[in-house]
Short mmCIF file of C-alpha atoms in Angstrom, two decimals:
data_model
loop_
_atom_site.label_atom_id
_atom_site.label_comp_id
_atom_site.label_asym_id
_atom_site.label_seq_id
_atom_site.Cartn_x
_atom_site.Cartn_y
_atom_site.Cartn_z
CA MET A 11 -11.34 -4.95 -4.11
CA TYR A 12 -8.33 -2.82 -4.69
CA GLU A 13 -7.74 -0.49 -1.77
CA LYS A 14 -6.57 2.13 -4.24
CA ASN A 15 -5.47 4.74 -1.11
CA LEU A 16 -2.84 2.40 0.76
CA GLY A 17 0.05 3.34 1.40
CA THR A 18 3.25 1.28 1.09
CA LYS A 19 4.11 0.45 4.39
CA GLN A 20 0.55 -0.27 5.26
CA LYS A 21 0.72 -2.93 2.72
CA ALA A 22 4.15 -4.55 4.48
CA LEU A 23 2.47 -4.21 7.89
CA ARG A 24 -0.77 -6.11 6.53
CA ILE A 25 1.47 -9.18 5.03
CA ASN A 26 3.51 -8.75 8.51
CA LEU A 27 0.39 -9.57 10.15
CA ASP A 28 -0.46 -12.31 8.04
CA ARG A 29 1.34 -14.93 10.27
CA ARG A 30 0.58 -17.55 7.10
CA ILE A 31 3.04 -15.86 5.14
CA TYR A 32 6.54 -16.70 5.19
CA GLY A 33 9.73 -16.70 3.56
CA SER A 34 12.65 -15.22 2.22
CA PHE A 35 14.52 -11.84 0.33
CA ALA A 36 17.02 -12.15 -1.92
CA GLU A 37 18.35 -8.41 -3.76
CA ILE A 38 21.15 -7.91 -5.47
CA GLY A 39 22.52 -4.53 -7.31
CA ALA A 40 20.81 -1.88 -5.22
CA GLY A 41 20.49 -2.92 -1.53
CA GLN A 42 17.72 -4.39 0.19
CA GLU A 43 14.99 -2.44 0.08
CA THR A 44 11.96 -4.33 -0.57
CA ALA A 45 12.77 -6.54 2.71
CA ALA A 46 14.05 -2.80 4.76
CA PHE A 47 9.91 -2.29 4.21
CA PHE A 48 9.20 -4.69 5.77
CA PHE A 49 12.03 -4.40 8.79
CA LYS A 50 10.90 -0.73 9.25
CA SER A 51 6.87 -1.20 9.03
CA GLY A 52 6.67 -3.61 12.53
CA GLY A 53 6.36 -6.77 12.71
CA ALA A 54 8.34 -8.78 10.19
CA SER A 55 9.37 -11.69 12.23
CA GLY A 56 5.93 -13.01 11.24
CA THR A 57 7.27 -12.49 7.82
CA VAL A 58 10.43 -12.93 7.27
CA ALA A 59 13.45 -16.55 7.21
CA LYS A 60 16.28 -15.02 5.94
CA THR A 61 16.77 -11.71 3.94
CA MET A 62 20.05 -11.77 1.52
CA SER A 63 22.26 -9.86 -1.28
CA ALA A 64 25.00 -11.89 -3.30
CA TYR A 65 26.20 -8.67 -4.53
CA ASP A 66 30.01 -9.85 -5.33
CA MET A 67 29.88 -11.65 -8.39
CA THR A 68 32.01 -14.90 -7.03
CA PHE A 69 29.63 -15.20 -3.90
CA SER A 70 26.56 -15.15 -6.10
CA ASP A 71 28.02 -17.62 -8.67
CA ALA A 72 29.07 -20.12 -6.33
CA ILE A 73 25.70 -19.60 -5.08
CA TYR A 74 23.53 -19.34 -7.99
CA GLY A 75 25.70 -20.80 -10.48
CA THR A 76 27.25 -18.47 -13.97
CA GLU A 77 25.03 -16.74 -16.67
CA GLU A 78 25.66 -17.98 -20.44
CA GLY A 79 26.92 -14.17 -21.51
CA GLY A 80 28.23 -13.15 -18.31
CA ARG A 81 25.23 -11.21 -17.87
CA TYR A 82 24.08 -11.02 -14.45
CA VAL A 83 20.85 -8.77 -14.82
CA VAL A 84 18.39 -11.57 -16.81
CA GLU A 85 15.39 -13.24 -16.47
CA SER A 86 17.69 -16.53 -15.73
CA ARG A 87 19.72 -14.83 -13.10
CA LEU A 88 16.20 -13.87 -11.59
CA MET A 89 14.61 -18.20 -12.43
CA LYS A 90 17.76 -19.25 -10.09
CA MET A 91 17.26 -17.16 -7.32
CA LEU A 92 13.55 -17.70 -7.08
CA ASN A 93 14.07 -21.57 -7.13
CA ARG A 94 16.68 -22.21 -5.24
CA GLU A 95 15.09 -19.59 -2.21
CA TYR A 96 11.66 -21.26 -2.68
CA ASN A 97 13.38 -24.91 -2.29
CA LEU A 98 15.59 -23.83 0.30
CA VAL A 99 12.34 -22.32 2.35
CA GLU A 100 10.35 -25.97 1.89
CA LYS A 101 13.35 -27.52 2.72
CA ARG A 102 14.30 -26.10 6.08
CA LEU A 103 10.87 -25.16 6.60
CA GLN A 104 8.20 -27.34 5.99
CA GLU A 105 8.14 -30.46 8.47
CA LYS A 106 8.19 -27.55 11.22
CA ARG A 107 4.96 -24.92 9.49
CA GLY A 108 4.21 -26.02 5.94
CA ALA A 109 0.36 -27.42 7.13
CA GLU A 110 0.19 -23.51 8.22
CA SER A 111 2.01 -21.28 5.43
CA GLN A 112 1.87 -19.60 2.76
CA PHE A 113 5.52 -19.84 1.62
CA PHE A 114 7.21 -17.30 -0.68
CA ALA A 115 10.49 -16.22 -2.24
CA PHE A 116 11.19 -12.82 -3.60
CA ALA A 117 14.37 -11.79 -5.71
CA ASN A 118 15.48 -9.27 -7.46
CA THR A 119 18.77 -8.78 -9.75
CA VAL A 120 19.79 -5.42 -10.57
CA VAL A 121 21.46 -2.73 -12.04
CA ALA A 122 21.05 1.03 -10.83
CA LEU A 123 22.20 4.35 -11.72
CA ASN A 124 25.91 5.00 -11.89
CA PHE A 125 28.38 7.07 -10.03
CA GLN A 126 29.19 8.60 -12.95
CA LYS A 127 25.10 8.28 -14.22
CA THR A 128 25.87 6.55 -17.65
CA ASN A 129 24.61 3.38 -17.92
CA GLU A 130 21.14 2.60 -18.22
CA SER A 131 19.49 1.85 -14.93
CA HIS A 132 16.90 -1.61 -15.20
CA GLY A 133 15.99 -4.95 -13.45
CA TRP A 134 14.33 -8.22 -12.85
CA ILE A 135 11.49 -8.54 -10.19
CA GLY A 136 9.66 -11.62 -9.23
CA LEU A 137 8.40 -13.56 -7.01
CA GLN A 138 7.75 -17.27 -5.93
CA PHE A 139 4.66 -18.49 -4.23
CA GLN A 140 1.82 -20.05 -2.46
CA LEU A 141 -2.08 -18.93 -2.42
CA THR A 142 -2.45 -22.19 -0.04
CA PRO A 143 -1.15 -23.68 2.44
CA LEU A 144 0.52 -27.29 0.84
CA GLY A 145 -0.19 -26.02 -2.59
CA PRO A 146 2.00 -25.89 -5.47
CA SER A 147 4.13 -22.16 -6.45
CA ASN A 148 2.93 -19.66 -8.95
CA TYR A 149 4.94 -16.87 -10.78
CA VAL A 150 4.81 -13.28 -11.33
CA VAL A 151 7.85 -11.74 -12.73
CA ILE A 152 8.11 -8.20 -14.38
CA HIS A 153 11.58 -6.03 -15.97
CA VAL A 154 11.36 -2.43 -14.77
CA ARG A 155 13.89 0.53 -16.09
CA MET A 156 13.71 2.84 -12.94
CA ARG A 157 13.83 6.28 -13.97
CA ASP A 158 15.18 8.75 -11.63
CA ASP A 159 18.39 10.02 -12.07
CA GLU A 160 19.77 9.76 -7.62
CA ASN A 161 20.56 6.50 -7.30
CA LEU A 162 18.95 6.62 -3.37
CA LEU A 163 15.49 7.59 -5.36
CA GLN A 164 15.97 4.48 -7.43
CA GLN A 165 16.47 2.44 -4.75
CA GLN A 166 13.40 4.08 -2.44
CA ALA A 167 11.20 3.02 -6.18
CA LEU A 168 12.15 -0.26 -6.28
CA GLY A 169 11.25 -1.06 -2.52
CA ILE A 170 7.86 0.32 -3.63
CA ILE A 171 7.15 -2.17 -6.53
CA GLY A 172 8.52 -4.82 -4.33
CA VAL A 173 6.28 -4.27 -1.96
CA ASN A 174 3.34 -3.58 -4.82
CA LEU A 175 4.44 -6.93 -6.27
CA MET A 176 4.20 -8.58 -3.58
CA TYR A 177 1.13 -6.98 -1.69
CA GLY A 178 -0.26 -7.66 -5.69
CA CYS A 179 0.12 -11.43 -5.42
CA PHE A 180 -1.10 -12.62 -1.64
CA PHE A 181 -4.36 -10.28 -1.75
CA TYR A 182 -5.79 -9.41 -5.82
CA HIS A 183 -4.36 -12.79 -7.40
CA LYS A 184 -7.64 -13.28 -7.77
CA SER A 185 -8.37 -10.43 -10.56
CA PRO A 186 -4.91 -10.30 -12.18
CA GLU A 187 -5.72 -6.57 -13.77
CA THR A 188 -6.00 -5.15 -10.55
CA LEU A 189 -3.09 -6.97 -9.39
CA LEU A 190 -0.91 -5.48 -12.84
CA LEU A 191 -2.73 -1.71 -11.89
CA SER A 192 -1.66 -2.25 -8.28
CA LEU A 193 2.29 -2.60 -8.65
CA MET A 194 2.51 1.26 -9.74
CA ASP A 195 0.87 2.94 -6.36
CA ASP A 196 2.71 5.47 -4.89
CA LEU A 197 4.45 5.61 -8.26
CA THR A 198 4.85 7.08 -11.87
CA PRO A 199 6.32 6.21 -15.20
CA ASP A 200 7.99 8.86 -14.84
CA ARG A 201 9.64 6.72 -12.21
CA ILE A 202 9.35 3.20 -13.46
CA GLU A 203 8.46 1.67 -16.29
CA ILE A 204 7.27 -1.70 -16.24
CA ASP A 205 7.77 -3.36 -19.76
CA MET A 206 7.34 -6.56 -19.35
CA VAL A 207 4.73 -8.96 -16.97
CA ARG A 208 4.66 -12.86 -16.50
CA PHE A 209 2.20 -14.69 -15.06
CA SER A 210 2.31 -18.93 -14.29
CA GLY A 211 1.62 -21.52 -12.31
CA PRO A 212 -1.66 -23.67 -11.67
CA ASP A 213 -3.57 -20.46 -9.94
CA PHE A 214 -2.61 -18.47 -13.50
CA VAL A 215 -3.50 -21.52 -16.19
CA ASN A 216 -6.54 -18.55 -17.37
CA VAL A 217 -3.97 -15.42 -17.65
CA ASP A 218 -3.49 -14.22 -21.02
CA ASN A 219 -0.13 -12.60 -20.79
CA ARG A 220 -0.87 -11.15 -23.62
CA LEU A 221 -3.24 -9.29 -22.97
CA MET A 222 -1.05 -8.65 -19.54
CA SER A 223 1.15 -6.83 -21.77
CA LEU A 224 -1.44 -4.83 -23.87
CA ARG A 225 -3.05 -3.21 -20.88
CA LEU A 226 0.98 -2.57 -19.86
CA VAL A 227 1.16 -0.33 -22.20
CA LYS A 228 -2.95 0.91 -22.54
CA ASN A 229 -1.99 1.58 -18.53
CA GLY A 230 0.62 4.09 -19.52
CA PHE A 231 3.18 1.48 -17.71
CA THR A 232 5.17 1.29 -21.18
CA ASP A 233 5.36 2.42 -24.18
CA ALA A 234 5.90 -0.74 -25.65
CA ALA A 235 5.85 -4.45 -25.39
CA LEU A 236 6.75 -7.50 -27.00
CA PHE A 237 5.85 -11.87 -28.28
CA GLY A 238 7.76 -14.06 -29.18
CA SER A 239 6.68 -15.99 -32.49
CA ASP A 240 5.96 -18.89 -29.98
CA GLY A 241 3.10 -16.23 -28.72
CA GLY A 242 5.29 -15.27 -25.71
CA VAL A 243 6.34 -12.50 -23.76
CA LEU A 244 9.69 -10.94 -24.39
CA GLN A 245 11.44 -8.51 -22.84
CA PRO A 246 12.33 -6.32 -25.79
CA SER A 247 15.84 -5.21 -24.62
CA GLU A 248 16.98 -8.33 -24.14
CA ALA A 249 14.55 -10.67 -26.77
CA LEU A 250 16.99 -7.46 -29.25
CA TYR A 251 19.94 -7.43 -28.07
CA LYS A 252 23.03 -6.55 -30.48
CA LYS A 253 19.89 -8.05 -33.62
CA HIS A 254 19.29 -5.98 -36.36
CA ILE A 255 15.41 -5.25 -36.38
CA LEU A 256 13.27 -5.53 -39.43
CA MET A 257 10.29 -3.53 -38.50
CA MET A 258 6.41 -4.23 -40.73
CA ARG A 259 4.09 -2.01 -39.38
CA GLY A 260 0.64 -1.73 -40.21
CA ARG A 261 -3.00 -2.07 -39.03
CA LEU A 262 -3.19 -5.90 -40.77
CA ARG A 263 -6.29 -6.69 -40.29
CA PRO A 264 -5.70 -9.06 -41.79
CA ILE A 265 -2.39 -9.85 -42.63
CA THR A 266 -2.05 -9.88 -47.36
CA ASN A 267 -0.47 -11.26 -50.01
CA VAL A 268 0.53 -7.53 -50.57
CA HIS A 269 1.90 -7.75 -46.94
CA ILE A 270 3.71 -10.64 -47.50
CA ASP A 271 5.19 -9.41 -50.73
CA LEU A 272 6.98 -6.12 -49.16
CA ILE A 273 7.85 -8.35 -46.61
CA SER A 274 9.99 -10.88 -48.53
CA ASN A 275 11.32 -8.59 -50.94
CA GLY A 276 12.04 -5.92 -48.24
CA GLN A 277 13.82 -8.60 -46.57
CA LYS A 278 15.92 -9.10 -49.04
CA GLN A 279 17.19 -6.18 -49.86
CA PHE A 280 18.36 -5.50 -46.40
CA LEU A 281 19.82 -8.36 -46.07
CA ALA A 282 22.09 -7.38 -49.37
CA GLU A 283 23.00 -3.95 -46.96
CA PRO A 284 26.83 -4.49 -46.38
CA ASP A 285 26.58 -3.63 -42.65
CA VAL A 286 23.88 -6.13 -41.84
CA ASP A 287 24.65 -10.01 -40.48
CA GLU A 288 21.96 -11.96 -41.69
CA SER A 289 22.09 -14.30 -39.01
CA LYS A 290 21.40 -11.57 -36.23
CA VAL A 291 18.29 -10.26 -38.05
CA VAL A 292 14.68 -10.63 -36.63
CA LEU A 293 11.49 -9.91 -38.52
CA VAL A 294 8.59 -7.59 -35.71
CA SER A 295 5.88 -6.87 -36.86
CA GLU A 296 4.13 -3.78 -35.03
CA LEU A 297 0.96 -2.77 -34.08
CA THR A 298 0.32 0.67 -32.74
CA LEU A 299 -2.14 0.95 -29.94
CA HIS A 300 -4.43 3.27 -32.79
CA ASN A 301 -4.22 0.87 -34.62
CA LEU A 302 -5.84 -1.41 -32.45
CA LYS A 303 -8.87 0.63 -31.80
CA GLY A 304 -12.57 0.36 -33.52
CA SER A 305 -14.90 2.70 -34.24
CA ASP A 306 -15.83 2.97 -30.74
CA LYS A 307 -12.50 3.77 -29.71
CA ASP A 308 -12.00 0.44 -27.93
CA ILE A 309 -9.17 -2.19 -27.91
CA ASP A 310 -11.20 -5.86 -28.72
CA GLU A 311 -9.06 -8.23 -26.72
CA LYS A 312 -10.26 -10.96 -28.47
CA ASP A 313 -9.46 -8.81 -32.02
CA PHE A 314 -5.38 -8.15 -30.70
CA LEU A 315 -4.63 -12.08 -29.85
CA ASP A 316 -5.99 -13.22 -33.43
CA ARG A 317 -4.11 -10.52 -34.82
CA VAL A 318 -1.54 -11.94 -33.05
CA ASP A 319 -1.63 -15.71 -33.57
CA ILE A 320 -1.87 -15.49 -37.10
CA LEU A 321 1.20 -13.15 -37.06
CA CYS A 322 3.04 -15.92 -34.84
CA SER A 323 1.66 -18.28 -37.09
CA LEU A 324 4.01 -16.94 -40.26
CA GLY A 325 7.45 -17.29 -37.37
CA HIS A 326 7.40 -12.83 -36.65
CA MET A 327 8.05 -11.36 -33.73
CA VAL A 328 4.47 -9.11 -32.58
CA MET A 329 5.73 -5.85 -31.23
CA ILE A 330 2.24 -3.58 -29.64
CA SER A 331 4.03 0.08 -29.18
CA ASN A 332 2.44 3.83 -28.59
CA HIS A 333 4.99 5.11 -30.55
CA HIS A 334 2.32 6.94 -32.81
CA GLU A 335 4.54 8.98 -35.21
CA TYR A 336 7.73 6.72 -36.48
CA PHE A 337 10.98 9.43 -35.19
CA ARG A 338 9.04 8.20 -32.17
CA LEU A 339 9.45 4.68 -32.84
CA VAL A 340 13.15 4.66 -34.13
CA ALA A 341 13.74 5.85 -31.13
CA TYR A 342 12.87 3.37 -29.25
CA LEU A 343 14.37 0.78 -31.18
CA SER A 344 18.13 2.13 -31.40
CA ARG A 345 17.49 2.07 -27.62
CA LEU A 346 17.05 -1.97 -27.77
CA SER A 347 19.98 -2.38 -29.77
CA LYS A 348 22.75 -0.63 -31.37
CA LEU A 349 23.24 -2.29 -34.84
CA LYS A 350 21.38 -1.20 -37.68
CA ALA A 351 17.54 -1.39 -38.50
CA GLY A 352 15.28 -0.83 -41.31
CA LEU A 353 11.78 -0.29 -41.67
CA LEU A 354 9.56 -1.30 -44.56
CA LEU A 355 6.47 1.16 -45.61
CA GLY A 356 4.34 1.61 -48.04
CA SER A 357 4.51 4.72 -50.06
CA PRO A 358 1.56 6.07 -48.63
CA SER A 359 3.19 6.32 -44.48
CA LEU A 360 5.74 7.73 -46.29
CA GLN A 361 4.42 10.46 -47.48
CA ASP A 362 2.68 10.72 -43.88
CA ILE A 363 6.24 11.50 -43.10
CA PHE A 364 6.65 14.19 -44.60
CA GLU A 365 3.15 15.88 -43.62
CA GLU A 366 4.72 19.00 -41.54
CA LYS A 367 1.63 19.51 -39.57
CA HIS A 368 2.49 16.38 -37.93
CA TYR A 369 5.67 17.93 -36.07
CA GLU A 370 4.47 20.83 -35.20
CA PHE A 371 4.10 20.45 -31.37
CA LEU A 372 8.20 20.12 -31.81
CA PRO A 373 10.20 23.32 -31.20
CA GLY A 374 11.64 22.01 -34.12
CA GLY A 375 9.19 20.77 -36.47
CA ILE A 376 10.08 18.19 -39.53
CA LEU A 377 13.59 19.12 -38.81
CA GLU A 378 13.78 17.71 -35.60
CA SER A 379 11.88 14.84 -36.53
CA PHE A 380 13.81 13.37 -38.86
CA ALA A 381 17.45 14.28 -37.18
CA THR A 382 15.87 11.17 -34.93
CA LEU A 383 14.63 9.38 -37.84
CA PHE A 384 17.74 9.36 -40.02
CA SER A 385 20.04 10.03 -38.05
CA ARG A 386 20.80 6.48 -36.05
CA LYS A 387 21.56 3.24 -38.41
CA VAL A 388 17.82 2.72 -40.39
CA LYS A 389 17.15 2.48 -43.43
CA LEU A 390 13.61 2.92 -45.08
CA PHE A 391 11.96 0.34 -47.40
CA ILE A 392 9.37 1.80 -49.46
CA TYR A 393 7.13 -0.42 -51.53
CA PRO A 394 5.23 1.21 -54.15
CA THR A 395 1.42 1.63 -54.34
CA LEU A 396 -0.19 1.40 -57.54
CA GLN A 397 -1.68 4.53 -58.97
CA PRO A 398 -6.06 4.58 -60.22
CA ASP A 399 -4.38 4.66 -63.84
CA GLY A 400 -2.62 2.04 -63.54
CA SER A 401 0.76 3.72 -62.87
CA VAL A 402 3.43 2.37 -59.54
CA TYR A 403 4.01 4.97 -57.42
CA SER A 404 7.31 5.54 -55.89
CA CYS A 405 10.10 6.55 -54.82
CA ALA A 406 11.20 7.73 -58.22
CA ASN A 407 8.18 10.11 -59.33
CA PHE A 408 7.72 10.47 -55.20
CA VAL A 409 5.29 13.76 -54.27
CA VAL A 410 6.54 16.14 -51.78
CA ASP A 411 6.24 19.95 -51.04
CA GLU A 412 9.10 22.19 -53.21
CA HIS A 413 10.63 23.31 -50.08
CA LEU A 414 10.79 19.65 -48.97
CA ARG A 415 12.34 17.97 -52.16
CA PRO A 416 16.16 18.81 -51.54
CA LEU A 417 15.60 17.26 -48.43
CA PHE A 418 14.22 14.45 -50.35
CA GLN A 419 16.76 13.98 -51.99
CA TYR A 420 19.32 14.23 -50.17
CA LEU A 421 17.95 11.11 -47.93
CA ILE A 422 17.69 9.76 -51.32
CA ILE A 423 21.54 10.38 -52.11
CA ASN A 424 22.18 9.05 -48.90
CA ASN A 425 21.08 5.98 -48.47
CA LYS A 426 18.91 6.70 -46.13
CA ILE A 427 15.40 5.62 -48.76
CA GLU A 428 15.02 3.21 -51.08
CA ASP A 429 12.14 1.29 -53.68
CA ILE A 430 11.38 -1.99 -53.55
CA ILE A 431 12.43 -3.16 -56.36
CA ASN A 432 11.27 -6.76 -57.31
CA TYR A 433 7.90 -6.25 -56.12
CA ASN A 434 4.70 -8.17 -57.45
CA LYS A 435 2.37 -6.30 -58.94
CA GLU A 436 -0.53 -9.01 -59.77
CA HIS A 437 -0.80 -8.11 -55.51
CA MET A 438 -0.41 -4.61 -55.40
CA HIS A 439 -4.23 -3.84 -56.12
CA ILE A 440 -4.56 -5.66 -52.46
CA THR A 441 -6.00 -3.60 -49.87
CA THR A 442 -6.52 -4.41 -45.94
CA ASP A 443 -9.88 -3.02 -46.19
CA SER A 444 -11.68 -4.66 -49.19
CA VAL A 445 -10.01 -7.54 -48.28
CA LEU A 446 -11.80 -7.69 -44.42
CA GLU A 447 -14.83 -6.19 -46.49
CA LYS A 448 -14.84 -9.49 -49.02
CA ILE A 449 -14.23 -11.67 -45.54
CA LYS A 450 -17.33 -10.08 -43.18
CA ARG A 451 -19.39 -10.60 -46.54
CA GLY A 452 -18.30 -13.98 -46.83
CA GLU A 453 -17.27 -13.58 -50.60
CA PRO A 454 -15.85 -15.87 -52.43
CA GLY A 455 -12.53 -15.34 -53.52
CA TRP A 456 -10.83 -13.58 -50.81
CA GLU A 457 -9.24 -16.42 -49.40
CA LYS A 458 -6.85 -16.16 -52.55
CA LEU A 459 -6.00 -12.71 -51.61
CA VAL A 460 -4.33 -13.90 -48.07
CA PRO A 461 -1.11 -16.60 -47.67
CA GLU A 462 -2.73 -19.66 -47.62
CA ASN A 463 -1.94 -20.56 -43.77
CA VAL A 464 -3.69 -17.19 -42.84
CA ALA A 465 -6.78 -17.92 -44.56
CA ASN A 466 -7.20 -21.35 -42.60
CA ILE A 467 -6.62 -19.52 -39.03
CA ILE A 468 -9.72 -17.42 -40.02
CA LYS A 469 -11.80 -19.80 -41.60
CA GLU A 470 -11.06 -21.92 -38.65
CA LYS A 471 -11.60 -19.49 -36.04
CA SER A 472 -13.95 -17.45 -37.67
CA LEU A 473 -12.58 -14.39 -37.28
CA PHE A 474 -12.79 -10.22 -38.40
CA GLY A 475 -16.60 -10.91 -39.20
CA LEU A 476 -16.91 -14.38 -41.63
CA PRO A 477 -19.80 -15.99 -41.22
CA SER A 478 -19.95 -19.08 -39.75
CA GLU A 479 -20.65 -22.26 -41.75
CA GLU A 480 -23.57 -22.90 -39.50
CA SER A 481 -24.32 -19.15 -40.18
CA ASN A 482 -24.24 -19.76 -43.94
CA THR A 483 -26.14 -23.43 -43.65
CA ASN A 484 -28.93 -21.34 -41.59
CA THR A 485 -29.56 -18.31 -43.97
CA VAL A 486 -29.25 -20.82 -47.01
CA LYS A 487 -32.57 -23.07 -45.18
CA SER A 488 -34.47 -19.42 -44.59
CA ILE A 489 -33.55 -17.91 -47.96
CA HIS A 490 -35.04 -22.13 -48.95
CA GLN A 491 -38.12 -21.70 -46.76
CA VAL A 492 -39.22 -18.38 -47.55
CA VAL A 493 -39.06 -19.21 -51.54
CA GLY A 494 -40.52 -22.18 -50.66
CA ASN A 495 -43.74 -19.78 -48.62
CA LEU A 496 -44.11 -17.73 -51.78
CA SER A 497 -44.20 -21.07 -53.94
CA GLU A 498 -47.08 -22.28 -51.71
CA THR A 499 -48.86 -18.80 -51.64
CA ASN A 500 -48.28 -18.05 -55.34
CA SER A 501 -50.08 -21.85 -56.52
#
């Protein structure tokens, strides 16, 4: 049961008083704030086998080894810390108290705010732990960004979330959703952001980390989460570090041939940019929370997973975000990587970007939003649309309010917006909504409107409302039965 009003010291004390829970703490970069809570709460001798902080890099390397690239605040470093400390606990204490103890190793590797306040504060935090004596171990790992503007406040927040993680793992493990929610007890997203979580181990085999990541965004713990092409969760700033991000946004329910044409030709033009290194380009398909919501304004989690599976099968990274406006999305991407980025859009999306009503909440209106959207190293590649009369609507005949036309022309002249030119006109009549309706009706021919492997996945799993073969067979049988009954009646 979730104890929402339980304070941090109360959590630490309850763990200290549970004589089964016993292990080590290793914290690097911002003091030993998590261990400090257990010492200050009383009864720490019942929980703490060892605490340490290998703050000096030479000491740290001697204990845990070196990291590729020389970075210390990375997930691989955290995992080395967890595994080494946990193995030491088992090695030294198994014979003495292994039969009645649930061993753990808590670790974090953090870069806190420097004296000049010029760096980005973030860190990796994790727990390796047993749920039964002599049982196998599990992991829960999170990545956080600290938002307090004082070093002391950041240290305090790290200690709180560390205690929350430990308490959640031992007392809420049967409900991963509750465990996730409890991580922010006594904290707010204004103080700390959790942008990645990963559950692993035999006691979490039924946990889908993609759904846990979705809930991070839904709960407001972060504004975006990222999955790799293998479906695994990724930490955005680590996965996209020093990468050229090429992003396409949409509902993608399902992804169609027109999307593939947009990606293929847009990517060619992006790679042709003089300041783009092909070896560093990553393609990301983005789904906003808004685009995931159904008619009942709620998110169908199965539908979400289906879309992610299909996009990953095409080799895409997938991002789920709460950045509804494009200028917020670009601001976020520019924080992840300083290299040039590209956005792949249809002309209706460009039209939407030039709607001033979307920026009435900004003091500077559309100019303020454009200062963010177009001042970064970003370029928009626009896929034309087919008009009802058969003509093509593109940047060449783009319609914009007269007082905004000079602004549009400025962006064209300064190479911030560019038409995708080698498009396939045969695909331009395809719309996601029309394909989805054909799928729901089981209408023949919809398979030709989507990539072949996408069609196979939809048919294999009966996705997006596609009638199953069994359902179709039963329908045919029912029709034959009705016809037969009518024939008997008539005779």
